Short mmCIF file of C-alpha atoms in Angstrom, two decimals:
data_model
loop_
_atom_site.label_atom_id
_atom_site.label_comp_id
_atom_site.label_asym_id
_atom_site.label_seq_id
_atom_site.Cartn_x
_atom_site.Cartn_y
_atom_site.Cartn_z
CA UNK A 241 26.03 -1.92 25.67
CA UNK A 242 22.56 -3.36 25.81
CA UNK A 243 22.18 -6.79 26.79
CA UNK A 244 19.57 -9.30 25.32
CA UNK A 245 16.86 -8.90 28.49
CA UNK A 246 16.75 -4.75 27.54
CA UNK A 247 15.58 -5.63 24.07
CA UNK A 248 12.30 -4.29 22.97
CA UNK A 249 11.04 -5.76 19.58
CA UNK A 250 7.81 -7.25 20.51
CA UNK A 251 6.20 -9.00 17.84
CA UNK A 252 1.67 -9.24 18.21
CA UNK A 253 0.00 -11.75 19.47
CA UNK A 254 -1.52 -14.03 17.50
CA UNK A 255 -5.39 -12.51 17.63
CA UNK A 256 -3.01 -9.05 17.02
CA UNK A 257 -1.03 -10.23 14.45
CA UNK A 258 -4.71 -11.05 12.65
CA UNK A 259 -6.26 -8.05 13.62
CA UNK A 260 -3.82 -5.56 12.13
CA UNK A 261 -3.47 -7.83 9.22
CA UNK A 262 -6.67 -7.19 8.51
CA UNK A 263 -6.87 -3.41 9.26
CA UNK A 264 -3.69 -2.67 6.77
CA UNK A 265 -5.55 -4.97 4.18
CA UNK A 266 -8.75 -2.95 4.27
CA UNK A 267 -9.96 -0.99 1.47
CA UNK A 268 -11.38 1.81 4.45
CA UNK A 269 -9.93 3.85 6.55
CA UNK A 270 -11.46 3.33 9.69
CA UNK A 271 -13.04 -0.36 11.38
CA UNK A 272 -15.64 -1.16 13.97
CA UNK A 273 -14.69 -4.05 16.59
CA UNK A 274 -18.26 -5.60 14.93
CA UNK A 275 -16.74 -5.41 11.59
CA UNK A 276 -13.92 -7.19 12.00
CA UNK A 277 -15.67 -9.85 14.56
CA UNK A 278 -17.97 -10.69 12.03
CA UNK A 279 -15.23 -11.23 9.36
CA UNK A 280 -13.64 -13.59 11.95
CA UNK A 281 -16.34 -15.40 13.59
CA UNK A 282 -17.04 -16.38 9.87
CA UNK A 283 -13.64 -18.27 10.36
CA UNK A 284 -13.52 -19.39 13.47
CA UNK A 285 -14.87 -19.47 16.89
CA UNK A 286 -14.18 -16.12 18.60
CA UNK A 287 -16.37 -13.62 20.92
CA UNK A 288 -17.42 -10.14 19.92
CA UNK A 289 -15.93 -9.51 23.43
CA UNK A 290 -12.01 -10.77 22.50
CA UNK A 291 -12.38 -8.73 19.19
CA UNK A 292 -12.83 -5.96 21.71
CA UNK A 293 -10.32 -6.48 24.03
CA UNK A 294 -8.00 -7.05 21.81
CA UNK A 295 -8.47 -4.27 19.43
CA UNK A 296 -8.76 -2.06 23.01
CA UNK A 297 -5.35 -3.33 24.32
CA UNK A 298 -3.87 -2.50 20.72
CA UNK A 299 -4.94 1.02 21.01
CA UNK A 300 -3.56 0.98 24.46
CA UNK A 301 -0.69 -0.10 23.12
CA UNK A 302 -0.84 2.62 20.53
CA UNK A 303 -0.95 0.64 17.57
CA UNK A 304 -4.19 1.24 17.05
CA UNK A 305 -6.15 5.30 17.13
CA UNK A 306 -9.94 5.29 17.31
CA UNK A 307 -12.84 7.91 17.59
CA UNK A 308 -16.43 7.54 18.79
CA UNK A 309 -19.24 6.78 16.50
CA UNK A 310 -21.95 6.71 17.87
CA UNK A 311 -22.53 3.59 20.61
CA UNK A 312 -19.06 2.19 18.73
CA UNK A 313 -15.76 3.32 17.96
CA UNK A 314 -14.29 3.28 15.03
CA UNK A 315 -10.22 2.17 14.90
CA UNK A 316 -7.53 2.41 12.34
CA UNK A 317 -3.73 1.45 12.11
CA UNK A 318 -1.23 4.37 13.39
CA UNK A 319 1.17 3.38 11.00
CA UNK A 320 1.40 1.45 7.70
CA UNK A 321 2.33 -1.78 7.85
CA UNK A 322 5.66 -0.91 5.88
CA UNK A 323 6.08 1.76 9.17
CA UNK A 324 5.72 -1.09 11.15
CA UNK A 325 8.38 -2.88 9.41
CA UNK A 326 10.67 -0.64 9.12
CA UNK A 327 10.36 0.15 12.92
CA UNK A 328 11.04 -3.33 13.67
CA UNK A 329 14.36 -3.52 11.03
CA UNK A 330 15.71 -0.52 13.38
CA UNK A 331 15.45 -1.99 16.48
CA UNK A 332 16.65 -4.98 15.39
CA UNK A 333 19.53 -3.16 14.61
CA UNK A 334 20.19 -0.82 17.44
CA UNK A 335 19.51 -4.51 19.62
CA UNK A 336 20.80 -7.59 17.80
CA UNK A 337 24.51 -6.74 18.06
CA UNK A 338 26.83 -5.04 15.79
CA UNK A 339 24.98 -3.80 13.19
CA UNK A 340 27.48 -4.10 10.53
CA UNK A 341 27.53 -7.90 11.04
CA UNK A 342 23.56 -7.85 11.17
CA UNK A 343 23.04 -5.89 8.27
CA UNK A 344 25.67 -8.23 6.60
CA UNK A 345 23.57 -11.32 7.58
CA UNK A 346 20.62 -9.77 6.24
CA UNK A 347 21.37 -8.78 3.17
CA UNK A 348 23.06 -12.43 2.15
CA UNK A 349 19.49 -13.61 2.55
CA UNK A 350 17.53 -11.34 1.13
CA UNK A 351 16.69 -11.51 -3.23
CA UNK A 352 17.74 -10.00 -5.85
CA UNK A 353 14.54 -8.00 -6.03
CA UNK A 354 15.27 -7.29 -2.37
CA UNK A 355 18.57 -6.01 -2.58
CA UNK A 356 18.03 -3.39 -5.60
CA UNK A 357 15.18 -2.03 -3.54
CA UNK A 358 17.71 -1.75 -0.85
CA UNK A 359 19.95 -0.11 -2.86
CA UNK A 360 17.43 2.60 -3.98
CA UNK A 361 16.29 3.30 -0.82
CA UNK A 362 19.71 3.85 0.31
CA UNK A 363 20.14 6.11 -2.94
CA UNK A 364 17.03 7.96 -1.80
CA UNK A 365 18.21 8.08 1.67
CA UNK A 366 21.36 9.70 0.69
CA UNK A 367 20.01 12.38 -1.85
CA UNK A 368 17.49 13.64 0.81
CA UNK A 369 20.61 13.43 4.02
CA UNK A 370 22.08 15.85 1.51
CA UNK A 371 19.68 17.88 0.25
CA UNK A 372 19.13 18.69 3.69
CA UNK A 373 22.99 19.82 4.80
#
């Protein structure tokens, strides 16, 4: 059994919270550290240099991929932000107790509109589990 100091859902930090944000929003596939400072620093008071630390330590992190353009590298999101989600859902599960009793809790708070898309998915989820047996 795993107890509450092994768990591993991490939510960002602020600044990364904002940064990927932004990244899933864009229209583009790919981001330079100046883009996004200059999107910020139109906001709020920020250096070019915690864009790029930040956006460094999320690649580190592997959240983020990147590849060289010239002088500046260009970074985009390795998963979706529904990936992301759904990634966090699971290890809620596998860490926040029995996950009968979590899903239970969950799904008396979530919508209507919530719960039928739960209940495709899980349609979806079964046809493909069988379709490959």
């Amino acid at each position: 059994m795993r107890t509450r100091s092994s768990c591993t859902v991490r939510e960002f930090g602020e600044l990364e919270a904002v940064l990927m944000d932004r990244l899933w929003d864009r229209d583009v596939d790919a981001t330079t550290v100046r883009e996004l400072f200059e999107e910020l620093a139109a906001e709020r008071d920020i250096a070019y240099t915690t864009v790029m630390s930040t956006m460094d330590n999320l690649h580190r992190k592997g959240w983020l991929d990147r590849a060289r353009e010239g002088r500046a590298y260009r970074y985009w999101p390795t998963m979706t932000r529904e990936q992301h989600s759904a990634r966090l859902m699971h290890e809620a599960l596998e860490l926040g107790g029995r996950a009968d009793l979590v899903l239970s809790h969950f799904v008396e708070r979530i919508g209507d509109d919530a719960c039928d898309g739960l209940r495709a998915a899980l349609r979806q989820a079964t046809v493909r589990r069988a379709d490959t047996r």
